[in-house]
Amino acid sequence: MFGKTKQPPIKSLIAQGTRIQGDLQFADGLRIDGEVGGNIRAVDGQSSLLIVSEVASVTGSVEADHVIINGHVKGPVLARELLELQPKAHIEGDVTYRSIEMHQGARISGQLRPVAADGSVEMPTLKLAANNR
């Protein structure tokens, strides 16, 4: 699982006050503090980290191994390993993930779709709280 391996370093930054229009592809780590109008995708075959900070906004699809969101994303999100939604996260789009961590205050307007290790859509096992006694 992603948490057991070392996270890739942040090698790219889109600073606050910067607006980029167009699709982006990145390797290793990318932090967004500005605005992106386009799709953001990590290169396949190596671990990747994408951070969308509290002051950032993305209009387009997002895809990486480990995705941390605390800003606004308008479009689908795919976290191939782990998705972390921090308190000010706001996603308008469907979310696909292998593992998810969601803090109180985070919002999703869309469907949640867990995926298995082989990439197939996985239906989560639900347990009633009353049965855990």
CSV table of C-alpha atoms in Angstrom, one decimal:
chain,number,residue,atom,x,y,z
A,1,MET,CA,0.0,0.0,0.0
A,2,PHE,CA,1.1,3.5,-0.6
A,3,GLY,CA,1.5,4.4,3.0
A,4,LYS,CA,4.3,1.9,3.4
A,5,THR,CA,6.5,3.3,0.7
A,6,LYS,CA,8.3,6.7,0.7
A,7,GLN,CA,6.3,9.5,-0.9
A,8,PRO,CA,7.8,11.0,-4.0
A,9,PRO,CA,9.3,14.5,-3.6
A,10,ILE,CA,7.4,17.6,-4.7
A,11,LYS,CA,9.4,18.7,-7.7
A,12,SER,CA,6.8,21.1,-9.3
A,13,LEU,CA,4.8,24.0,-7.9
A,14,ILE,CA,2.0,26.0,-9.5
A,15,ALA,CA,2.1,29.0,-7.2
A,16,GLN,CA,-0.8,31.1,-5.8
A,17,GLY,CA,-1.6,33.8,-8.3
A,18,THR,CA,-0.7,31.6,-11.3
A,19,ARG,CA,-3.3,30.5,-13.7
A,20,ILE,CA,-2.6,27.7,-16.2
A,21,GLN,CA,-4.9,26.8,-19.1
A,22,GLY,CA,-4.3,23.4,-20.6
A,23,ASP,CA,-3.6,19.8,-19.7
A,24,LEU,CA,-0.7,18.9,-17.4
A,25,GLN,CA,1.3,15.7,-17.1
A,26,PHE,CA,3.8,15.4,-14.2
A,27,ALA,CA,6.2,12.9,-12.6
A,28,ASP,CA,7.0,12.5,-8.9
A,29,GLY,CA,5.2,15.3,-6.9
A,30,LEU,CA,3.2,18.4,-7.9
A,31,ARG,CA,1.7,21.0,-5.6
A,32,ILE,CA,-1.0,23.3,-6.8
A,33,ASP,CA,-1.6,26.6,-5.0
A,34,GLY,CA,-2.9,28.5,-8.1
A,35,GLU,CA,-5.6,27.7,-10.7
A,36,VAL,CA,-5.6,25.1,-13.4
A,37,GLY,CA,-8.1,24.9,-16.2
A,38,GLY,CA,-7.3,21.5,-17.7
A,39,ASN,CA,-6.7,17.8,-16.9
A,40,ILE,CA,-3.9,16.9,-14.6
A,41,ARG,CA,-2.4,13.4,-14.9
A,42,ALA,CA,0.6,11.7,-13.3
A,43,VAL,CA,2.9,9.6,-15.4
A,44,ASP,CA,2.2,5.9,-15.2
A,45,GLY,CA,4.8,3.5,-13.8
A,46,GLN,CA,6.2,5.5,-10.9
A,47,SER,CA,4.7,6.6,-7.7
A,48,SER,CA,3.2,10.1,-7.8
A,49,LEU,CA,1.8,12.7,-5.4
A,50,LEU,CA,-0.6,15.5,-6.2
A,51,ILE,CA,-1.5,18.2,-3.7
A,52,VAL,CA,-4.3,20.6,-4.3
A,53,SER,CA,-4.0,23.2,-1.5
A,54,GLU,CA,-6.6,25.2,0.3
A,55,VAL,CA,-6.2,28.2,-2.0
A,56,ALA,CA,-6.1,26.2,-5.3
A,57,SER,CA,-8.8,25.4,-7.8
A,58,VAL,CA,-8.8,22.8,-10.7
A,59,THR,CA,-11.3,22.6,-13.4
A,60,GLY,CA,-10.7,19.3,-15.2
A,61,SER,CA,-9.9,15.7,-14.3
A,62,VAL,CA,-7.3,14.7,-11.8
A,63,GLU,CA,-5.3,11.4,-11.8
A,64,ALA,CA,-2.3,10.3,-9.6
A,65,ASP,CA,-1.4,7.6,-7.2
A,66,HIS,CA,-1.7,9.7,-4.0
A,67,VAL,CA,-4.0,12.7,-4.2
A,68,ILE,CA,-4.4,15.2,-1.3
A,69,ILE,CA,-7.1,17.8,-1.8
A,70,ASN,CA,-7.9,20.8,0.5
A,71,GLY,CA,-9.1,23.1,-2.3
A,72,HIS,CA,-11.7,23.0,-5.1
A,73,VAL,CA,-11.8,20.4,-7.9
A,74,LYS,CA,-14.5,20.6,-10.6
A,75,GLY,CA,-14.1,17.3,-12.5
A,76,PRO,CA,-13.5,13.6,-11.9
A,77,VAL,CA,-10.8,12.5,-9.5
A,78,LEU,CA,-8.9,9.2,-9.7
A,79,ALA,CA,-6.5,8.2,-6.9
A,80,ARG,CA,-4.8,5.0,-7.9
A,81,GLU,CA,-3.7,4.4,-4.3
A,82,LEU,CA,-4.8,6.9,-1.7
A,83,LEU,CA,-7.2,9.9,-1.7
A,84,GLU,CA,-7.0,12.3,1.3
A,85,LEU,CA,-9.7,14.8,1.5
A,86,GLN,CA,-8.9,17.5,4.0
A,87,PRO,CA,-11.4,19.7,5.8
A,88,LYS,CA,-11.8,22.4,3.1
A,89,ALA,CA,-11.9,20.0,0.1
A,90,HIS,CA,-14.7,20.4,-2.3
A,91,ILE,CA,-15.1,18.1,-5.3
A,92,GLU,CA,-17.7,18.5,-7.9
A,93,GLY,CA,-17.4,15.2,-9.8
A,94,ASP,CA,-17.1,11.4,-9.5
A,95,VAL,CA,-14.3,10.1,-7.3
A,96,THR,CA,-12.5,6.8,-7.9
A,97,TYR,CA,-10.0,5.6,-5.3
A,98,ARG,CA,-8.4,2.5,-3.8
A,99,SER,CA,-8.3,3.9,-0.3
A,100,ILE,CA,-9.9,7.1,1.0
A,101,GLU,CA,-9.4,9.3,4.1
A,102,MET,CA,-12.0,12.0,4.5
A,103,HIS,CA,-11.9,14.7,7.2
A,104,GLN,CA,-15.0,16.4,8.6
A,105,GLY,CA,-16.0,19.3,6.4
A,106,ALA,CA,-14.8,17.8,3.1
A,107,ARG,CA,-17.6,17.7,0.5
A,108,ILE,CA,-18.1,15.6,-2.6
A,109,SER,CA,-20.9,16.2,-5.2
A,110,GLY,CA,-20.6,13.0,-7.2
A,111,GLN,CA,-20.4,9.3,-6.9
A,112,LEU,CA,-17.7,7.4,-4.9
A,113,ARG,CA,-16.3,4.4,-6.7
A,114,PRO,CA,-13.7,2.2,-4.9
A,115,VAL,CA,-11.4,0.1,-7.1
A,116,ALA,CA,-9.6,-3.1,-6.4
A,117,ALA,CA,-5.9,-3.7,-6.7
A,118,ASP,CA,-6.4,-5.1,-10.2
A,119,GLY,CA,-8.2,-1.9,-11.3
A,120,SER,CA,-11.7,-3.4,-11.4
A,121,VAL,CA,-14.5,-1.5,-9.7
A,122,GLU,CA,-14.9,-2.9,-6.2
A,123,MET,CA,-18.1,-2.9,-4.2
A,124,PRO,CA,-17.3,-2.0,-0.6
A,125,THR,CA,-18.2,-4.4,2.2
A,126,LEU,CA,-20.7,-2.6,4.5
A,127,LYS,CA,-21.2,-3.5,8.1
A,128,LEU,CA,-23.9,-2.2,10.3
A,129,ALA,CA,-22.6,-0.5,13.5
A,130,ALA,CA,-25.1,-2.5,15.6
A,131,ASN,CA,-23.5,-5.7,14.5
A,132,ASN,CA,-20.0,-4.7,15.8
A,133,ARG,CA,-21.0,-5.2,19.5
